[in-house]
PDB file of C-alpha atoms and ligand atoms in Angstrom:
ATOM      1  CA  MET A   1       0.000   0.000   0.000  1.00 50.00           C
ATOM      2  CA  ALA A   2       2.559   2.515  -1.221  1.00 61.00           C
ATOM      3  CA  GLY A   3       2.112   6.110  -0.162  1.00 85.00           C
ATOM      4  CA  LYS A   4      -0.562   5.754   2.478  1.00 94.00           C
ATOM      5  CA  LEU A   5       0.262   7.030   5.934  1.00 97.00           C
ATOM      6  CA  LYS A   6       0.965   4.171   8.346  1.00 98.00           C
ATOM      7  CA  VAL A   7      -1.089   4.297  11.526  1.00 98.00           C
ATOM      8  CA  LEU A   8      -1.590   2.172  14.643  1.00 99.00           C
ATOM      9  CA  LEU A   9      -4.988   2.792  16.193  1.00 99.00           C
ATOM     10  CA  ASP A  10      -5.508   2.475  19.962  1.00 99.00           C
ATOM     11  CA  CYS A  11      -9.206   2.728  20.725  1.00 98.00           C
ATOM     12  CA  ASP A  12     -12.205   2.026  22.937  1.00 98.00           C
ATOM     13  CA  PRO A  13     -15.115   1.488  20.484  1.00 98.00           C
ATOM     14  CA  GLY A  14     -17.285   3.375  21.091  1.00 96.00           C
ATOM     15  CA  HIS A  15     -19.441   4.864  18.366  1.00 98.00           C
ATOM     16  CA  ASP A  16     -17.023   7.542  17.245  1.00 98.00           C
ATOM     17  CA  ASP A  17     -14.052   5.169  17.488  1.00 98.00           C
ATOM     18  CA  ALA A  18     -15.912   2.976  14.996  1.00 98.00           C
ATOM     19  CA  PHE A  19     -16.070   5.784  12.451  1.00 98.00           C
ATOM     20  CA  ALA A  20     -12.402   6.578  13.083  1.00 98.00           C
ATOM     21  CA  ILE A  21     -11.493   2.973  12.196  1.00 98.00           C
ATOM     22  CA  ILE A  22     -13.594   3.129   9.008  1.00 98.00           C
ATOM     23  CA  VAL A  23     -11.974   6.402   7.918  1.00 98.00           C
ATOM     24  CA  ALA A  24      -8.494   5.079   8.682  1.00 98.00           C
ATOM     25  CA  SER A  25      -9.247   1.919   6.723  1.00 98.00           C
ATOM     26  CA  LYS A  26     -10.007   3.996   3.642  1.00 98.00           C
ATOM     27  CA  PHE A  27      -7.373   6.720   3.802  1.00 98.00           C
ATOM     28  CA  ALA A  28      -4.454   5.219   5.748  1.00 98.00           C
ATOM     29  CA  GLU A  29      -2.573   1.944   6.131  1.00 98.00           C
ATOM     30  CA  ILE A  30      -3.628   0.429   9.443  1.00 98.00           C
ATOM     31  CA  LEU A  31      -0.680  -1.580  10.794  1.00 98.00           C
ATOM     32  CA  GLY A  32      -2.754  -2.781  13.712  1.00 98.00           C
ATOM     33  CA  VAL A  33      -5.441  -1.962  16.225  1.00 98.00           C
ATOM     34  CA  THR A  34      -5.090  -2.114  19.989  1.00 99.00           C
ATOM     35  CA  THR A  35      -7.913  -1.752  22.451  1.00 98.00           C
ATOM     36  CA  VAL A  36      -8.259  -0.230  25.874  1.00 98.00           C
ATOM     37  CA  ALA A  37     -11.051  -0.087  28.425  1.00 98.00           C
ATOM     38  CA  GLY A  38     -12.880   3.229  28.341  1.00 98.00           C
ATOM     39  CA  ASN A  39     -16.304   3.677  26.801  1.00 98.00           C
ATOM     40  CA  ALA A  40     -16.937   0.078  27.805  1.00 98.00           C
ATOM     41  CA  PRO A  41     -15.010  -2.706  29.551  1.00 98.00           C
ATOM     42  CA  LEU A  42     -12.097  -4.164  27.588  1.00 98.00           C
ATOM     43  CA  ASP A  43     -13.875  -7.309  26.405  1.00 98.00           C
ATOM     44  CA  LEU A  44     -16.557  -5.162  24.759  1.00 98.00           C
ATOM     45  CA  THR A  45     -14.261  -2.556  23.221  1.00 98.00           C
ATOM     46  CA  THR A  46     -12.200  -5.423  21.803  1.00 98.00           C
ATOM     47  CA  LYS A  47     -15.211  -7.227  20.383  1.00 98.00           C
ATOM     48  CA  ASN A  48     -16.515  -3.956  18.910  1.00 98.00           C
ATOM     49  CA  ALA A  49     -13.159  -3.193  17.301  1.00 98.00           C
ATOM     50  CA  ARG A  50     -13.187  -6.551  15.513  1.00 98.00           C
ATOM     51  CA  VAL A  51     -16.802  -5.991  14.390  1.00 98.00           C
ATOM     52  CA  VAL A  52     -15.827  -2.646  12.845  1.00 98.00           C
ATOM     53  CA  LEU A  53     -12.738  -4.080  11.155  1.00 98.00           C
ATOM     54  CA  ASP A  54     -15.031  -6.735   9.631  1.00 97.00           C
ATOM     55  CA  ILE A  55     -17.444  -4.025   8.431  1.00 96.00           C
ATOM     56  CA  CYS A  56     -14.728  -2.153   6.547  1.00 95.00           C
ATOM     57  CA  GLY A  57     -13.189  -5.276   5.058  1.00 96.00           C
ATOM     58  CA  ALA A  58     -10.140  -5.166   7.316  1.00 96.00           C
ATOM     59  CA  SER A  59     -10.670  -8.465   9.116  1.00 95.00           C
ATOM     60  CA  SER A  60      -7.035  -9.395   8.513  1.00 96.00           C
ATOM     61  CA  VAL A  61      -5.722  -6.388  10.453  1.00 98.00           C
ATOM     62  CA  GLN A  62      -4.080  -7.487  13.693  1.00 98.00           C
ATOM     63  CA  LEU A  63      -6.040  -6.692  16.852  1.00 98.00           C
ATOM     64  CA  HIS A  64      -4.504  -6.842  20.327  1.00 98.00           C
ATOM     65  CA  SER A  65      -6.276  -6.001  23.555  1.00 98.00           C
ATOM     66  CA  GLY A  66      -4.484  -4.028  26.230  1.00 98.00           C
ATOM     67  CA  ALA A  67      -5.201  -2.377  29.535  1.00 98.00           C
ATOM     68  CA  SER A  68      -8.421  -3.288  31.272  1.00 98.00           C
ATOM     69  CA  ARG A  69      -8.069  -0.373  33.708  1.00 98.00           C
ATOM     70  CA  PRO A  70      -6.210   2.930  34.124  1.00 98.00           C
ATOM     71  CA  LEU A  71      -2.718   3.191  35.650  1.00 98.00           C
ATOM     72  CA  VAL A  72      -3.973   4.584  38.943  1.00 96.00           C
ATOM     73  CA  ALA A  73      -7.622   5.711  38.734  1.00 94.00           C
ATOM     74  CA  GLU A  74     -10.513   3.334  39.280  1.00 93.00           C
ATOM     75  CA  PRO A  75     -12.041   2.125  35.975  1.00 92.00           C
ATOM     76  CA  ILE A  76     -15.150   4.022  34.897  1.00 92.00           C
ATOM     77  CA  HIS A  77     -17.053   3.397  31.673  1.00 93.00           C
ATOM     78  CA  ALA A  78     -19.568   5.377  29.602  1.00 89.00           C
ATOM     79  CA  ALA A  79     -22.667   3.253  29.084  1.00 90.00           C
ATOM     80  CA  TYR A  80     -24.642   6.476  29.633  1.00 90.00           C
ATOM     81  CA  ILE A  81     -23.442   7.576  26.188  1.00 91.00           C
ATOM     82  CA  HIS A  82     -22.466   4.394  24.299  1.00 92.00           C
ATOM     83  CA  GLY A  83     -24.922   1.904  25.802  1.00 92.00           C
ATOM     84  CA  GLU A  84     -24.290  -1.357  27.588  1.00 93.00           C
ATOM     85  CA  SER A  85     -22.582  -2.964  24.556  1.00 95.00           C
ATOM     86  CA  GLY A  86     -20.351   0.070  24.067  1.00 95.00           C
ATOM     87  CA  MET A  87     -21.800   0.433  20.565  1.00 97.00           C
ATOM     88  CA  ASP A  88     -25.616   0.320  20.932  1.00 95.00           C
ATOM     89  CA  GLY A  89     -27.948   1.299  18.092  1.00 96.00           C
ATOM     90  CA  ALA A  90     -27.441  -1.442  15.512  1.00 96.00           C
ATOM     91  CA  ASN A  91     -27.058  -5.209  15.279  1.00 95.00           C
ATOM     92  CA  PHE A  92     -23.929  -6.514  13.605  1.00 94.00           C
ATOM     93  CA  ALA A  93     -22.731 -10.008  12.713  1.00 94.00           C
ATOM     94  CA  ALA A  94     -20.567 -11.649  15.355  1.00 95.00           C
ATOM     95  CA  PRO A  95     -16.871 -10.802  15.025  1.00 96.00           C
ATOM     96  CA  SER A  96     -15.052 -12.952  12.472  1.00 95.00           C
ATOM     97  CA  ARG A  97     -12.162 -13.707  14.820  1.00 94.00           C
ATOM     98  CA  PRO A  98     -10.997 -12.949  18.365  1.00 95.00           C
ATOM     99  CA  ALA A  99      -8.158 -10.637  19.290  1.00 97.00           C
ATOM    100  CA  ASP A 100      -4.720 -11.884  18.233  1.00 98.00           C
ATOM    101  CA  SER A 101      -3.341 -11.400  21.732  1.00 98.00           C
ATOM    102  CA  SER A 102      -3.885  -9.537  24.978  1.00 98.00           C
ATOM    103  CA  ASP A 103      -0.478  -7.874  24.819  1.00 98.00           C
ATOM    104  CA  ALA A 104      -1.207  -4.553  23.140  1.00 98.00           C
ATOM    105  CA  VAL A 105       1.825  -2.925  24.742  1.00 98.00           C
ATOM    106  CA  HIS A 106       4.382  -5.224  23.136  1.00 98.00           C
ATOM    107  CA  PHE A 107       2.487  -5.218  19.866  1.00 98.00           C
ATOM    108  CA  ILE A 108       2.755  -1.402  19.834  1.00 98.00           C
ATOM    109  CA  ILE A 109       6.483  -1.545  20.650  1.00 98.00           C
ATOM    110  CA  GLU A 110       7.291  -4.220  18.064  1.00 98.00           C
ATOM    111  CA  THR A 111       5.163  -2.576  15.366  1.00 98.00           C
ATOM    112  CA  VAL A 112       6.777   0.843  15.878  1.00 98.00           C
ATOM    113  CA  ARG A 113      10.307  -0.577  15.853  1.00 98.00           C
ATOM    114  CA  ALA A 114       9.522  -2.478  12.664  1.00 98.00           C
ATOM    115  CA  ASN A 115       7.841   0.522  11.021  1.00 98.00           C
ATOM    116  CA  PRO A 116       9.710   3.718  11.870  1.00 98.00           C
ATOM    117  CA  GLY A 117       7.610   6.759  11.019  1.00 98.00           C
ATOM    118  CA  VAL A 118       4.284   5.224  11.977  1.00 98.00           C
ATOM    119  CA  TRP A 119       1.711   7.473  13.667  1.00 98.00           C
ATOM    120  CA  LEU A 120       0.073   6.330  16.892  1.00 99.00           C
ATOM    121  CA  VAL A 121      -3.602   7.323  16.880  1.00 99.00           C
ATOM    122  CA  PRO A 122      -5.145   6.840  20.334  1.00 99.00           C
ATOM    123  CA  THR A 123      -8.853   7.643  20.641  1.00 98.00           C
ATOM    124  CA  GLY A 124      -9.511   6.362  24.142  1.00 98.00           C
ATOM    125  CA  PRO A 125      -7.783   6.586  27.523  1.00 98.00           C
ATOM    126  CA  LEU A 126      -4.000   6.703  27.010  1.00 98.00           C
ATOM    127  CA  THR A 127      -3.114   3.766  29.263  1.00 98.00           C
ATOM    128  CA  ASN A 128      -1.646   1.498  26.527  1.00 98.00           C
ATOM    129  CA  ILE A 129       0.352   4.335  24.989  1.00 99.00           C
ATOM    130  CA  ALA A 130       1.786   5.405  28.346  1.00 98.00           C
ATOM    131  CA  LEU A 131       2.742   1.818  29.204  1.00 98.00           C
ATOM    132  CA  ALA A 132       4.425   1.334  25.820  1.00 98.00           C
ATOM    133  CA  LEU A 133       6.394   4.562  26.262  1.00 98.00           C
ATOM    134  CA  ARG A 134       7.470   3.468  29.747  1.00 98.00           C
ATOM    135  CA  VAL A 135       8.651   0.045  28.548  1.00 98.00           C
ATOM    136  CA  ALA A 136      10.289   1.434  25.376  1.00 98.00           C
ATOM    137  CA  PRO A 137      11.201   5.136  25.582  1.00 97.00           C
ATOM    138  CA  ASP A 138      12.881   4.774  22.170  1.00 97.00           C
ATOM    139  CA  LEU A 139       9.405   4.811  20.628  1.00 98.00           C
ATOM    140  CA  VAL A 140       9.450   8.617  20.804  1.00 98.00           C
ATOM    141  CA  GLU A 141      12.227   8.715  18.189  1.00 98.00           C
ATOM    142  CA  ASN A 142      10.698   5.971  16.029  1.00 98.00           C
ATOM    143  CA  ILE A 143       7.169   7.352  15.597  1.00 98.00           C
ATOM    144  CA  SER A 144       6.181  10.338  13.488  1.00 98.00           C
ATOM    145  CA  GLY A 145       3.964  11.359  16.362  1.00 98.00           C
ATOM    146  CA  ILE A 146       0.803  10.778  18.331  1.00 99.00           C
ATOM    147  CA  SER A 147      -2.493  12.103  16.940  1.00 99.00           C
ATOM    148  CA  LEU A 148      -4.886  11.784  19.850  1.00 99.00           C
ATOM    149  CA  MET A 149      -8.472  12.619  20.633  1.00 99.00           C
ATOM    150  CA  GLY A 150      -8.624  14.034  24.122  1.00 98.00           C
ATOM    151  CA  GLY A 151      -8.648  17.098  26.324  1.00 98.00           C
ATOM    152  CA  GLY A 152      -9.565  20.540  25.120  1.00 98.00           C
ATOM    153  CA  ARG A 153     -10.335  24.032  26.366  1.00 98.00           C
ATOM    154  CA  PHE A 154     -13.228  22.611  28.407  1.00 98.00           C
ATOM    155  CA  GLY A 155     -14.415  19.216  29.647  1.00 98.00           C
ATOM    156  CA  ASN A 156     -17.318  16.840  29.314  1.00 97.00           C
ATOM    157  CA  ARG A 157     -16.893  14.516  32.291  1.00 96.00           C
ATOM    158  CA  THR A 158     -16.240  17.555  34.495  1.00 97.00           C
ATOM    159  CA  ALA A 159     -16.177  21.253  33.735  1.00 98.00           C
ATOM    160  CA  MET A 160     -12.525  20.989  32.683  1.00 98.00           C
ATOM    161  CA  ALA A 161     -11.752  17.276  32.099  1.00 98.00           C
ATOM    162  CA  GLU A 162     -12.535  15.381  28.892  1.00 98.00           C
ATOM    163  CA  PHE A 163     -13.381  11.675  29.227  1.00 98.00           C
ATOM    164  CA  ASN A 164     -10.246  10.099  27.678  1.00 98.00           C
ATOM    165  CA  ILE A 165      -7.906  12.230  29.784  1.00 98.00           C
ATOM    166  CA  TRP A 166     -10.134  12.120  32.874  1.00 98.00           C
ATOM    167  CA  CYS A 167     -10.202   8.288  32.792  1.00 98.00           C
ATOM    168  CA  ASP A 168      -6.422   8.053  33.124  1.00 98.00           C
ATOM    169  CA  PRO A 169      -4.773  11.413  33.891  1.00 98.00           C
ATOM    170  CA  GLU A 170      -1.480   9.771  34.917  1.00 98.00           C
ATOM    171  CA  ALA A 171      -1.222   8.081  31.532  1.00 98.00           C
ATOM    172  CA  ALA A 172      -2.169  11.262  29.694  1.00 98.00           C
ATOM    173  CA  SER A 173       0.413  13.260  31.618  1.00 98.00           C
ATOM    174  CA  ALA A 174       3.133  10.751  30.720  1.00 98.00           C
ATOM    175  CA  VAL A 175       2.166  10.970  27.045  1.00 98.00           C
ATOM    176  CA  PHE A 176       2.104  14.786  26.850  1.00 98.00           C
ATOM    177  CA  ASP A 177       5.418  14.941  28.776  1.00 98.00           C
ATOM    178  CA  SER A 178       7.075  12.191  26.673  1.00 98.00           C
ATOM    179  CA  GLY A 179       8.720  14.479  24.114  1.00 98.00           C
ATOM    180  CA  ALA A 180       6.768  12.866  21.285  1.00 98.00           C
ATOM    181  CA  LYS A 181       5.188  15.108  18.624  1.00 98.00           C
ATOM    182  CA  ILE A 182       1.531  15.384  19.627  1.00 98.00           C
ATOM    183  CA  VAL A 183      -1.470  16.473  17.589  1.00 99.00           C
ATOM    184  CA  MET A 184      -4.474  17.042  19.828  1.00 99.00           C
ATOM    185  CA  SER A 185      -8.116  16.886  18.819  1.00 99.00           C
ATOM    186  CA  GLY A 186      -9.775  18.361  21.873  1.00 99.00           C
ATOM    187  CA  LEU A 187     -13.430  18.986  22.565  1.00 98.00           C
ATOM    188  CA  HIS A 188     -13.311  22.596  21.368  1.00 98.00           C
ATOM    189  CA  LEU A 189     -12.470  21.133  17.971  1.00 98.00           C
ATOM    190  CA  THR A 190     -14.564  17.971  17.942  1.00 98.00           C
ATOM    191  CA  HIS A 191     -17.749  19.758  18.953  1.00 98.00           C
ATOM    192  CA  GLN A 192     -17.523  21.519  15.568  1.00 98.00           C
ATOM    193  CA  ILE A 193     -18.391  18.268  13.733  1.00 98.00           C
ATOM    194  CA  MET A 194     -21.707  16.872  14.892  1.00 98.00           C
ATOM    195  CA  ALA A 195     -23.828  14.076  13.431  1.00 98.00           C
ATOM    196  CA  THR A 196     -26.795  16.258  12.494  1.00 98.00           C
ATOM    197  CA  PRO A 197     -29.968  14.595  11.137  1.00 98.00           C
ATOM    198  CA  ALA A 198     -28.971  15.581   7.581  1.00 98.00           C
ATOM    199  CA  ARG A 199     -25.545  14.004   7.990  1.00 98.00           C
ATOM    200  CA  ILE A 200     -27.041  10.833   9.461  1.00 98.00           C
ATOM    201  CA  GLU A 201     -29.144  10.526   6.292  1.00 98.00           C
ATOM    202  CA  MET A 202     -25.945  10.929   4.225  1.00 98.00           C
ATOM    203  CA  VAL A 203     -24.518   7.983   6.144  1.00 98.00           C
ATOM    204  CA  ARG A 204     -27.676   5.895   5.733  1.00 98.00           C
ATOM    205  CA  ASN A 205     -27.644   6.417   1.970  1.00 98.00           C
ATOM    206  CA  ALA A 206     -23.883   5.947   1.559  1.00 97.00           C
ATOM    207  CA  HIS A 207     -23.929   2.137   1.521  1.00 97.00           C
ATOM    208  CA  SER A 208     -26.732  -0.360   0.922  1.00 96.00           C
ATOM    209  CA  VAL A 209     -25.554  -2.801   3.603  1.00 94.00           C
ATOM    210  CA  VAL A 210     -23.700  -0.911   6.326  1.00 96.00           C
ATOM    211  CA  GLY A 211     -25.231   2.527   5.724  1.00 98.00           C
ATOM    212  CA  PRO A 212     -28.432   1.869   7.666  1.00 98.00           C
ATOM    213  CA  LYS A 213     -26.531   0.182  10.496  1.00 97.00           C
ATOM    214  CA  LEU A 214     -24.017   3.011  10.831  1.00 98.00           C
ATOM    215  CA  ALA A 215     -26.895   5.487  10.722  1.00 98.00           C
ATOM    216  CA  GLY A 216     -28.471   3.509  13.557  1.00 98.00           C
ATOM    217  CA  LEU A 217     -25.286   3.905  15.573  1.00 98.00           C
ATOM    218  CA  LEU A 218     -25.322   7.650  15.001  1.00 98.00           C
ATOM    219  CA  GLU A 219     -29.009   7.909  15.863  1.00 98.00           C
ATOM    220  CA  PHE A 220     -28.413   6.168  19.194  1.00 97.00           C
ATOM    221  CA  PHE A 221     -25.236   8.158  19.904  1.00 98.00           C
ATOM    222  CA  SER A 222     -26.962  11.442  19.028  1.00 97.00           C
ATOM    223  CA  LYS A 223     -30.087  10.631  21.044  1.00 97.00           C
ATOM    224  CA  MET A 224     -27.909  10.058  24.119  1.00 95.00           C
ATOM    225  CA  TYR A 225     -25.898  13.220  23.499  1.00 95.00           C
ATOM    226  CA  LYS A 226     -28.976  15.398  22.895  1.00 95.00           C
ATOM    227  CA  SER A 227     -30.600  14.058  26.063  1.00 95.00           C
ATOM    228  CA  LEU A 228     -27.581  15.205  28.067  1.00 94.00           C
ATOM    229  CA  HIS A 229     -27.064  18.620  26.483  1.00 94.00           C
ATOM    230  CA  ASP A 230     -29.301  21.610  26.015  1.00 92.00           C
ATOM    231  CA  ASP A 231     -28.057  22.686  22.584  1.00 90.00           C
ATOM    232  CA  PHE A 232     -26.525  19.836  20.587  1.00 94.00           C
ATOM    233  CA  GLU A 233     -27.750  19.036  17.046  1.00 94.00           C
ATOM    234  CA  GLY A 234     -26.170  15.586  17.276  1.00 97.00           C
ATOM    235  CA  ALA A 235     -23.253  13.627  18.692  1.00 98.00           C
ATOM    236  CA  PRO A 236     -19.774  14.970  17.923  1.00 98.00           C
ATOM    237  CA  LEU A 237     -17.617  12.611  15.852  1.00 98.00           C
ATOM    238  CA  HIS A 238     -14.691  13.179  18.203  1.00 98.00           C
ATOM    239  CA  ASP A 239     -12.355  10.337  17.284  1.00 98.00           C
ATOM    240  CA  VAL A 240     -12.568  10.736  13.521  1.00 98.00           C
ATOM    241  CA  CYS A 241     -10.745  14.060  13.927  1.00 99.00           C
ATOM    242  CA  ALA A 242      -7.606  12.288  15.189  1.00 99.00           C
ATOM    243  CA  VAL A 243      -7.445  10.305  11.924  1.00 99.00           C
ATOM    244  CA  LEU A 244      -8.474  13.106   9.544  1.00 98.00           C
ATOM    245  CA  ALA A 245      -5.844  15.367  11.154  1.00 98.00           C
ATOM    246  CA  LEU A 246      -3.279  13.078   9.490  1.00 98.00           C
ATOM    247  CA  THR A 247      -5.037  12.066   6.278  1.00 98.00           C
ATOM    248  CA  HIS A 248      -6.701  15.423   5.510  1.00 98.00           C
ATOM    249  CA  PRO A 249      -4.671  18.152   7.306  1.00 98.00           C
ATOM    250  CA  GLN A 250      -6.131  20.723   4.925  1.00 98.00           C
ATOM    251  CA  PHE A 251      -9.425  20.481   6.837  1.00 98.00           C
ATOM    252  CA  PHE A 252      -7.897  21.960   9.989  1.00 98.00           C
ATOM    253  CA  GLY A 253      -6.551  25.127  11.592  1.00 98.00           C
ATOM    254  CA  SER A 254      -4.167  24.760  14.522  1.00 98.00           C
ATOM    255  CA  SER A 255      -1.833  26.460  16.975  1.00 98.00           C
ATOM    256  CA  GLU A 256       1.378  25.310  18.647  1.00 98.00           C
ATOM    257  CA  ARG A 257       0.934  25.253  22.405  1.00 98.00           C
ATOM    258  CA  HIS A 258       2.339  23.752  25.585  1.00 98.00           C
ATOM    259  CA  VAL A 259      -0.124  21.290  27.069  1.00 98.00           C
ATOM    260  CA  ALA A 260       0.132  19.675  30.484  1.00 98.00           C
ATOM    261  CA  VAL A 261      -2.308  17.422  32.330  1.00 98.00           C
ATOM    262  CA  GLU A 262      -3.534  18.247  35.826  1.00 98.00           C
ATOM    263  CA  ILE A 263      -3.204  15.247  38.139  1.00 98.00           C
ATOM    264  CA  ASP A 264      -3.902  16.581  41.631  1.00 97.00           C
ATOM    265  CA  GLY A 265      -6.582  19.250  41.275  1.00 94.00           C
ATOM    266  CA  ALA A 266      -9.554  18.592  43.497  1.00 95.00           C
ATOM    267  CA  ILE A 267     -11.883  19.929  40.790  1.00 97.00           C
ATOM    268  CA  THR A 268      -9.504  20.052  37.804  1.00 98.00           C
ATOM    269  CA  ARG A 269      -7.975  16.541  37.778  1.00 98.00           C
ATOM    270  CA  GLY A 270      -7.803  15.387  34.153  1.00 98.00           C
ATOM    271  CA  MET A 271      -7.743  18.931  32.743  1.00 98.00           C
ATOM    272  CA  THR A 272      -5.470  19.630  29.772  1.00 98.00           C
ATOM    273  CA  VAL A 273      -3.866  22.941  30.669  1.00 98.00           C
ATOM    274  CA  ILE A 274      -3.220  24.653  27.314  1.00 98.00           C
ATOM    275  CA  ASP A 275      -0.908  27.673  27.479  1.00 98.00           C
ATOM    276  CA  TYR A 276      -2.454  30.337  25.224  1.00 97.00           C
ATOM    277  CA  ARG A 277      -0.561  33.212  26.840  1.00 96.00           C
ATOM    278  CA  HIS A 278       1.344  35.679  24.699  1.00 93.00           C
ATOM    279  CA  VAL A 279       4.049  36.136  27.322  1.00 93.00           C
ATOM    280  CA  VAL A 280       7.537  35.264  26.045  1.00 93.00           C
ATOM    281  CA  SER A 281       8.128  33.257  29.240  1.00 93.00           C
ATOM    282  CA  ARG A 282       5.471  30.693  28.318  1.00 93.00           C
ATOM    283  CA  ALA A 283       6.519  27.018  28.238  1.00 94.00           C
ATOM    284  CA  LYS A 284       7.863  25.630  24.937  1.00 96.00           C
ATOM    285  CA  ALA A 285       5.097  24.190  22.777  1.00 97.00           C
ATOM    286  CA  ASN A 286       4.821  20.387  22.857  1.00 98.00           C
ATOM    287  CA  THR A 287       1.490  20.000  21.031  1.00 98.00           C
ATOM    288  CA  THR A 288      -0.213  20.990  17.802  1.00 98.00           C
ATOM    289  CA  VAL A 289      -3.645  21.932  19.144  1.00 98.00           C
ATOM    290  CA  LEU A 290      -6.295  21.634  16.449  1.00 99.00           C
ATOM    291  CA  GLU A 291      -8.566  24.667  16.668  1.00 98.00           C
ATOM    292  CA  THR A 292     -10.872  24.603  13.618  1.00 98.00           C
ATOM    293  CA  ILE A 293     -12.256  22.039  11.189  1.00 98.00           C
ATOM    294  CA  ASP A 294     -14.083  22.239   7.878  1.00 98.00           C
ATOM    295  CA  ALA A 295     -16.903  20.040   9.169  1.00 98.00           C
ATOM    296  CA  ASP A 296     -18.704  19.642   5.835  1.00 98.00           C
ATOM    297  CA  ALA A 297     -15.531  18.569   4.049  1.00 98.00           C
ATOM    298  CA  ALA A 298     -14.645  16.255   6.918  1.00 98.00           C
ATOM    299  CA  PHE A 299     -18.069  14.645   6.835  1.00 98.00           C
ATOM    300  CA  GLY A 300     -17.699  14.191   3.091  1.00 98.00           C
ATOM    301  CA  ALA A 301     -14.559  12.163   3.756  1.00 98.00           C
ATOM    302  CA  ILE A 302     -16.440  10.043   6.311  1.00 98.00           C
ATOM    303  CA  VAL A 303     -19.157   9.288   3.756  1.00 98.00           C
ATOM    304  CA  GLU A 304     -16.504   8.465   1.123  1.00 98.00           C
ATOM    305  CA  ALA A 305     -14.926   5.989   3.559  1.00 98.00           C
ATOM    306  CA  ILE A 306     -18.295   4.347   4.252  1.00 98.00           C
ATOM    307  CA  ARG A 307     -18.927   3.984   0.506  1.00 98.00           C
ATOM    308  CA  ALA A 308     -15.607   2.087   0.277  1.00 97.00           C
ATOM    309  CA  CYS A 309     -16.754  -0.642   2.686  1.00 97.00           C
ATOM    310  CA  PRO A 310     -17.240  -4.014   0.961  1.00 96.00           C
ATOM    311  CA  GLU A 311     -20.755  -4.858  -0.129  1.00 89.00           C
ATOM    312  CA  ARG A 312     -20.920  -8.274   1.542  1.00 75.00           C
TER     313      ARG A 312
HETATM  314  O1  LIG B   1     -14.739  12.611  25.222  1.00 97.42           O
HETATM  315  C1  LIG B   1     -14.896  11.943  23.991  1.00 97.42           C
HETATM  316  C2  LIG B   1     -14.060  10.710  23.941  1.00 97.42           C
HETATM  317  O2  LIG B   1     -14.494   9.820  24.950  1.00 97.42           O
HETATM  318  C3  LIG B   1     -14.197   9.926  22.627  1.00 97.42           C
HETATM  319  O3  LIG B   1     -13.003   9.243  22.363  1.00 97.42           O
HETATM  320  C4  LIG B   1     -15.283   8.939  22.923  1.00 97.42           C
HETATM  321  O4  LIG B   1     -15.164   7.738  22.139  1.00 97.42           O
HETATM  322  C5  LIG B   1     -14.996   8.621  24.356  1.00 97.42           C
HETATM  323  O5  LIG B   1     -13.985   7.642  24.385  1.00 97.42           O
HETATM  324 CA1  LIG B   2     -12.991   6.825  22.009  1.00 97.42          CA
END
């Protein structure tokens, strides 16, 4: 697959993770998928990841499960948004095969060392990525970077903490402090691309077999989101941004900032502290913070990826 960007996805499917996998399958070369507990317990996020790989004709892609809980925090899941299965809203065929192993960390390390220049694309809690960086600090030099969904100028689990960071702040802090190049799709970006009713119909009509099922996922996801917010037109497709940031950078505006993760704050634990100051004494930037997205163009790419799924 000459020319396509090589990516390793680390995810917790999760409705929006599912769309991120589909988009990556179309526009990138997926070297492997690892799973982490987050939106749902690990057994469910792993099963869901395999289901999505089957949907987009990527059943042969290696899948390795990883951390079933954060480094320090107690595990907390998000059935209130993603449902008990972690991906409620549609019925899919049983996964074609189980995970290839339960050692995501060593799969990440071995894959990076064998494929210098690969991008890590985590869209769930950063536990696996932090563990891999701890076991193999050389990864920082061997990857092109880490394009992650997480954090932002505000929170969703608390006023200032976004779910992926809030789940495992210690892991997130280790990742932002690792020295790796980081591209961050935070909530202030991802809330700019919502699954509106018109866009859900675009998904439904994009593919005769999977279109209606994927539309069902978005209808469930959006119903949950709209029930919890007073002004949302639909669920944000958070995780897709972390993939599109690499495959379609022209869709985005960004700024170079220093980002650190609050660990100890009584009310700010899990906050990504982004330094927007203009003072010359500000900390050296360690993150490309995505600030704007061309949501219509981005959604067009999502629909194009869905159209590319096999008909079977
Ligand atoms: O806060 C949004 C993030 O949390 C997304 O990655 C979503 O899938 C959930 O994991
Ligand atoms: Ca996710």
